[in-house]
Amino acid sequence: MKKCMALMVFMGWASLAQGMTADEVVNKANEASYYAGEDGRSKVTMTIKDASGGTRNREFAILRKNTGGESQKFYVYFQEPSDVRKMAYMVWKAGGGKDDDRWLYMPALSLVRRIAPGDKRTSFVGSDFVYEDVSGRDPQADTHELLDETDAQYVIRNIPKDAGSVEFSEYTVWIDKDSFLPRKAEYLDKQGKLYRRVSAESVKTIDGIPTVIRSVVEDLNSGSSTINEFSDVKYNLGLKENIFTERYLRRPPREVR
């Protein structure tokens, strides 16, 4: 009976989606968020706020290149402050349910460290973002359910297929219908309590592509938050794939200097 009820509910929401299933909405949102153009570059100013109001800043550049199908490569180069300057982070995103490969170069130790798949949900350089936020979560890692649809947005509930691999039990995403950009995501912990919120606070059309230029993540348990502000965003630069190799972790390419 439960299975039949679930099917009826699904069919009801599917009709509201005007023909789009929850999986189709999520896949389009993933494309809009991470695959626009053939490649891209952006400068990022990160502001980390602790619960007492103290702030720390990071400045870095991001390069991204689509390499066919769902696979992509990301390169992040830190410029400020001095304790992270020349640090570099690289992702080879596999897609299709496969684990991504991640590396972090630490100049103080002259060491390239491989980041284990199990660490993808840990803090990204001391911020409230996690490593997985940089390149995006594989849509195939979750099941998706359309909870609601308004004139402006889809509301999608996402449940991890491998519950033991993540710190959350589920998360809900609000996705704009016009751009398919996610505007808000709320995460519940294993006890069902809301503990994390990610918001895209500002969107601007750049080179004809709707682009998030200010995003915020809040840790509702600790009271901390992190703001990312994106500038000098450019698409379709013709980036060479050899930039995204271990060699360039130690010697940054001119595209990020």
Short mmCIF file of C-alpha atoms in Angstrom, two decimals:
data_model
loop_
_atom_site.label_atom_id
_atom_site.label_comp_id
_atom_site.label_asym_id
_atom_site.label_seq_id
_atom_site.Cartn_x
_atom_site.Cartn_y
_atom_site.Cartn_z
CA MET A 1 0.00 0.00 0.00
CA LYS A 2 2.79 2.40 0.91
CA LYS A 3 4.42 1.78 -2.45
CA CYS A 4 1.14 2.56 -4.24
CA MET A 5 0.66 5.75 -2.21
CA ALA A 6 4.20 6.85 -3.01
CA LEU A 7 3.55 6.28 -6.69
CA MET A 8 0.32 8.32 -6.55
CA VAL A 9 2.08 11.19 -4.80
CA PHE A 10 4.87 11.09 -7.33
CA MET A 11 2.41 11.19 -10.24
CA GLY A 12 0.61 14.14 -8.65
CA TRP A 13 3.79 16.19 -8.34
CA ALA A 14 4.95 15.12 -11.78
CA SER A 15 1.85 16.71 -13.30
CA LEU A 16 2.66 19.93 -11.46
CA ALA A 17 6.13 19.87 -12.99
CA GLN A 18 4.60 20.31 -16.43
CA GLY A 19 6.21 17.17 -17.73
CA MET A 20 9.55 17.44 -15.93
CA THR A 21 10.47 14.83 -13.38
CA ALA A 22 12.43 15.69 -10.24
CA ASP A 23 15.52 14.03 -11.76
CA GLU A 24 15.21 16.19 -14.89
CA VAL A 25 14.91 19.38 -12.82
CA VAL A 26 17.98 18.43 -10.74
CA ASN A 27 20.02 17.58 -13.82
CA LYS A 28 19.18 20.92 -15.45
CA ALA A 29 20.06 22.71 -12.22
CA ASN A 30 23.39 20.90 -12.11
CA GLU A 31 24.12 21.94 -15.70
CA ALA A 32 23.18 25.57 -15.01
CA SER A 33 25.30 25.70 -11.85
CA TYR A 34 28.48 23.95 -12.98
CA TYR A 35 28.59 23.41 -16.77
CA ALA A 36 27.84 26.83 -18.33
CA GLY A 37 30.05 27.47 -21.34
CA GLU A 38 33.00 25.27 -22.28
CA ASP A 39 35.15 26.70 -19.49
CA GLY A 40 35.24 29.62 -17.07
CA ARG A 41 37.26 31.74 -14.69
CA SER A 42 36.33 33.81 -11.66
CA LYS A 43 37.92 35.69 -8.82
CA VAL A 44 36.46 35.00 -5.38
CA THR A 45 36.53 37.02 -2.19
CA MET A 46 35.62 34.78 0.74
CA THR A 47 34.61 36.23 4.11
CA ILE A 48 34.40 33.83 7.04
CA LYS A 49 32.41 35.10 10.05
CA ASP A 50 32.51 33.36 13.42
CA ALA A 51 29.69 33.45 15.95
CA SER A 52 31.23 36.34 17.88
CA GLY A 53 31.44 38.56 14.79
CA GLY A 54 35.12 38.05 14.02
CA THR A 55 36.01 37.80 10.34
CA ARG A 56 38.73 36.26 8.20
CA ASN A 57 39.18 36.76 4.48
CA ARG A 58 40.43 34.63 1.60
CA GLU A 59 41.04 35.66 -2.00
CA PHE A 60 41.40 33.10 -4.74
CA ALA A 61 40.79 32.39 -8.42
CA ILE A 62 38.86 29.45 -9.88
CA LEU A 63 39.35 27.88 -13.31
CA ARG A 64 36.92 25.31 -14.67
CA LYS A 65 36.96 23.26 -17.85
CA ASN A 66 34.39 20.80 -19.20
CA THR A 67 36.18 17.71 -20.50
CA GLY A 68 33.36 15.70 -22.04
CA GLY A 69 30.14 14.20 -20.74
CA GLU A 70 29.82 14.87 -17.02
CA SER A 71 33.57 15.07 -16.43
CA GLN A 72 35.18 18.40 -15.53
CA LYS A 73 38.36 19.80 -14.08
CA PHE A 74 38.67 22.60 -11.50
CA TYR A 75 41.72 24.55 -10.35
CA VAL A 76 41.66 26.91 -7.35
CA TYR A 77 44.62 29.18 -6.57
CA PHE A 78 44.84 31.18 -3.33
CA GLN A 79 46.28 34.69 -3.44
CA GLU A 80 45.54 36.09 0.04
CA PRO A 81 46.15 36.12 2.98
CA SER A 82 49.76 35.11 3.58
CA ASP A 83 48.96 31.87 5.45
CA VAL A 84 47.24 30.40 2.37
CA ARG A 85 49.02 32.29 -0.44
CA LYS A 86 50.15 29.99 -3.30
CA MET A 87 48.04 27.12 -1.96
CA ALA A 88 46.25 25.32 -4.82
CA TYR A 89 43.36 22.88 -4.98
CA MET A 90 42.44 20.74 -7.98
CA VAL A 91 39.47 18.50 -8.77
CA TRP A 92 38.99 15.99 -11.54
CA LYS A 93 35.26 15.47 -11.52
CA ALA A 94 34.20 12.12 -12.95
CA GLY A 95 30.39 12.26 -12.77
CA GLY A 96 28.19 9.26 -13.40
CA GLY A 97 28.28 8.15 -9.78
CA LYS A 98 32.08 7.79 -9.69
CA ASP A 99 34.30 9.37 -7.03
CA ASP A 100 36.08 12.60 -7.94
CA ASP A 101 39.86 12.95 -7.58
CA ARG A 102 41.06 15.90 -5.44
CA TRP A 103 44.49 17.29 -4.62
CA LEU A 104 45.66 20.09 -2.34
CA TYR A 105 49.08 21.73 -2.66
CA MET A 106 50.47 23.18 0.58
CA PRO A 107 53.41 25.50 -0.26
CA ALA A 108 54.70 25.75 3.33
CA LEU A 109 55.40 22.01 3.21
CA SER A 110 56.01 21.85 -0.54
CA LEU A 111 53.58 18.95 -0.42
CA VAL A 112 50.77 17.75 -2.68
CA ARG A 113 48.19 15.85 -0.64
CA ARG A 114 45.54 13.62 -2.16
CA ILE A 115 42.16 14.29 -0.55
CA ALA A 116 40.33 11.08 0.22
CA PRO A 117 36.76 10.70 -1.08
CA GLY A 118 35.61 10.47 2.54
CA ASP A 119 36.89 14.01 3.20
CA LYS A 120 34.74 15.68 0.54
CA ARG A 121 32.25 16.86 3.18
CA THR A 122 34.92 18.46 5.41
CA SER A 123 35.63 22.19 5.67
CA PHE A 124 37.11 23.93 2.64
CA VAL A 125 40.09 25.99 3.89
CA GLY A 126 38.52 26.65 7.28
CA SER A 127 35.25 28.00 5.88
CA ASP A 128 31.65 26.81 6.19
CA PHE A 129 31.80 25.53 2.61
CA VAL A 130 32.93 21.93 2.11
CA TYR A 131 35.24 20.57 -0.59
CA GLU A 132 32.26 19.10 -2.42
CA ASP A 133 30.68 22.57 -2.78
CA VAL A 134 33.48 23.72 -5.10
CA SER A 135 32.73 21.28 -7.91
CA GLY A 136 29.18 20.29 -6.95
CA ARG A 137 27.54 17.14 -5.64
CA ASP A 138 26.91 14.37 -8.16
CA PRO A 139 23.12 14.24 -8.78
CA GLN A 140 23.36 10.45 -8.92
CA ALA A 141 24.49 10.40 -5.27
CA ASP A 142 20.92 11.19 -4.15
CA THR A 143 17.33 10.29 -4.87
CA HIS A 144 15.13 13.27 -5.74
CA GLU A 145 11.50 14.09 -5.04
CA LEU A 146 9.53 17.12 -6.23
CA LEU A 147 7.89 18.51 -3.08
CA ASP A 148 6.32 21.65 -4.52
CA GLU A 149 6.16 23.92 -7.50
CA THR A 150 5.36 27.63 -7.52
CA ASP A 151 5.17 30.06 -10.43
CA ALA A 152 8.86 30.83 -9.85
CA GLN A 153 10.52 27.77 -8.34
CA TYR A 154 10.76 24.00 -8.01
CA VAL A 155 11.26 22.61 -4.52
CA ILE A 156 13.22 19.34 -4.52
CA ARG A 157 13.90 16.97 -1.62
CA ASN A 158 17.15 15.00 -1.89
CA ILE A 159 18.08 11.88 0.09
CA PRO A 160 21.59 10.37 -0.07
CA LYS A 161 21.77 6.85 -1.46
CA ASP A 162 24.75 6.12 0.82
CA ALA A 163 23.63 7.62 4.12
CA GLY A 164 26.85 6.61 5.86
CA SER A 165 29.03 8.69 3.55
CA VAL A 166 27.59 12.10 4.49
CA GLU A 167 26.79 14.05 7.65
CA PHE A 168 23.22 14.97 6.60
CA SER A 169 20.06 12.90 6.37
CA GLU A 170 18.47 14.93 3.56
CA TYR A 171 18.39 18.39 2.02
CA THR A 172 15.81 20.48 0.19
CA VAL A 173 16.67 22.79 -2.70
CA TRP A 174 14.68 25.71 -4.14
CA ILE A 175 15.45 26.04 -7.88
CA ASP A 176 14.48 29.02 -10.06
CA LYS A 177 12.36 28.08 -13.06
CA ASP A 178 13.74 30.73 -15.38
CA SER A 179 17.46 30.04 -14.90
CA PHE A 180 17.40 26.64 -13.18
CA LEU A 181 19.91 28.02 -10.67
CA PRO A 182 19.44 26.72 -7.09
CA ARG A 183 18.66 29.71 -4.86
CA LYS A 184 18.56 28.00 -1.47
CA ALA A 185 19.44 24.62 0.06
CA GLU A 186 18.61 23.51 3.60
CA TYR A 187 20.24 20.47 5.22
CA LEU A 188 18.87 18.30 8.01
CA ASP A 189 21.17 16.35 10.31
CA LYS A 190 20.75 12.70 11.23
CA GLN A 191 18.15 13.68 13.88
CA GLY A 192 16.12 15.68 11.35
CA LYS A 193 17.20 19.10 12.65
CA LEU A 194 17.98 21.94 10.27
CA TYR A 195 21.68 22.73 10.69
CA ARG A 196 23.01 24.16 7.39
CA ARG A 197 21.69 26.63 4.83
CA VAL A 198 23.28 27.65 1.51
CA SER A 199 21.86 30.64 -0.37
CA ALA A 200 22.56 32.22 -3.74
CA GLU A 201 21.85 35.83 -2.79
CA SER A 202 22.68 37.57 -6.04
CA VAL A 203 22.53 36.48 -9.69
CA LYS A 204 23.76 38.46 -12.69
CA THR A 205 23.67 37.63 -16.39
CA ILE A 206 27.24 37.52 -17.75
CA ASP A 207 27.92 36.76 -21.42
CA GLY A 208 24.26 35.75 -21.65
CA ILE A 209 24.62 33.21 -18.81
CA PRO A 210 22.79 33.64 -15.45
CA THR A 211 25.62 33.52 -12.89
CA VAL A 212 25.65 33.48 -9.09
CA ILE A 213 27.85 36.36 -7.93
CA ARG A 214 27.20 36.16 -4.17
CA SER A 215 26.57 33.00 -2.15
CA VAL A 216 26.33 32.42 1.60
CA VAL A 217 26.52 29.30 3.71
CA GLU A 218 25.37 29.33 7.34
CA ASP A 219 26.22 26.83 10.07
CA LEU A 220 23.11 27.10 12.22
CA ASN A 221 24.68 25.12 15.08
CA SER A 222 27.86 27.17 15.52
CA GLY A 223 26.47 30.52 14.32
CA SER A 224 29.27 30.96 11.79
CA SER A 225 28.79 31.84 8.13
CA THR A 226 30.85 32.26 4.97
CA ILE A 227 30.20 34.62 2.08
CA ASN A 228 31.63 34.10 -1.41
CA GLU A 229 31.59 37.10 -3.77
CA PHE A 230 32.49 36.37 -7.40
CA SER A 231 34.02 38.97 -9.74
CA ASP A 232 35.76 39.15 -13.13
CA VAL A 233 33.67 36.18 -14.26
CA LYS A 234 34.45 35.07 -17.82
CA TYR A 235 33.31 32.13 -19.97
CA ASN A 236 34.67 30.31 -23.03
CA LEU A 237 38.31 31.35 -22.61
CA GLY A 238 39.81 28.37 -24.40
CA LEU A 239 41.65 27.11 -21.31
CA LYS A 240 44.16 24.35 -22.02
CA GLU A 241 43.57 21.04 -20.27
CA ASN A 242 47.22 20.68 -19.23
CA ILE A 243 46.66 23.50 -16.72
CA PHE A 244 44.71 21.02 -14.62
CA THR A 245 47.68 18.80 -13.73
CA GLU A 246 49.82 18.27 -10.64
CA ARG A 247 52.68 20.17 -12.31
CA TYR A 248 50.64 23.38 -12.17
CA LEU A 249 49.77 22.95 -8.51
CA ARG A 250 53.37 23.84 -7.72
CA ARG A 251 53.72 26.41 -10.50
CA PRO A 252 50.44 28.29 -11.04
CA PRO A 253 49.46 29.16 -14.61
CA ARG A 254 49.29 32.80 -15.68
CA GLU A 255 45.48 32.51 -15.87
CA VAL A 256 45.26 32.71 -12.06
CA ARG A 257 48.20 34.99 -11.20
#
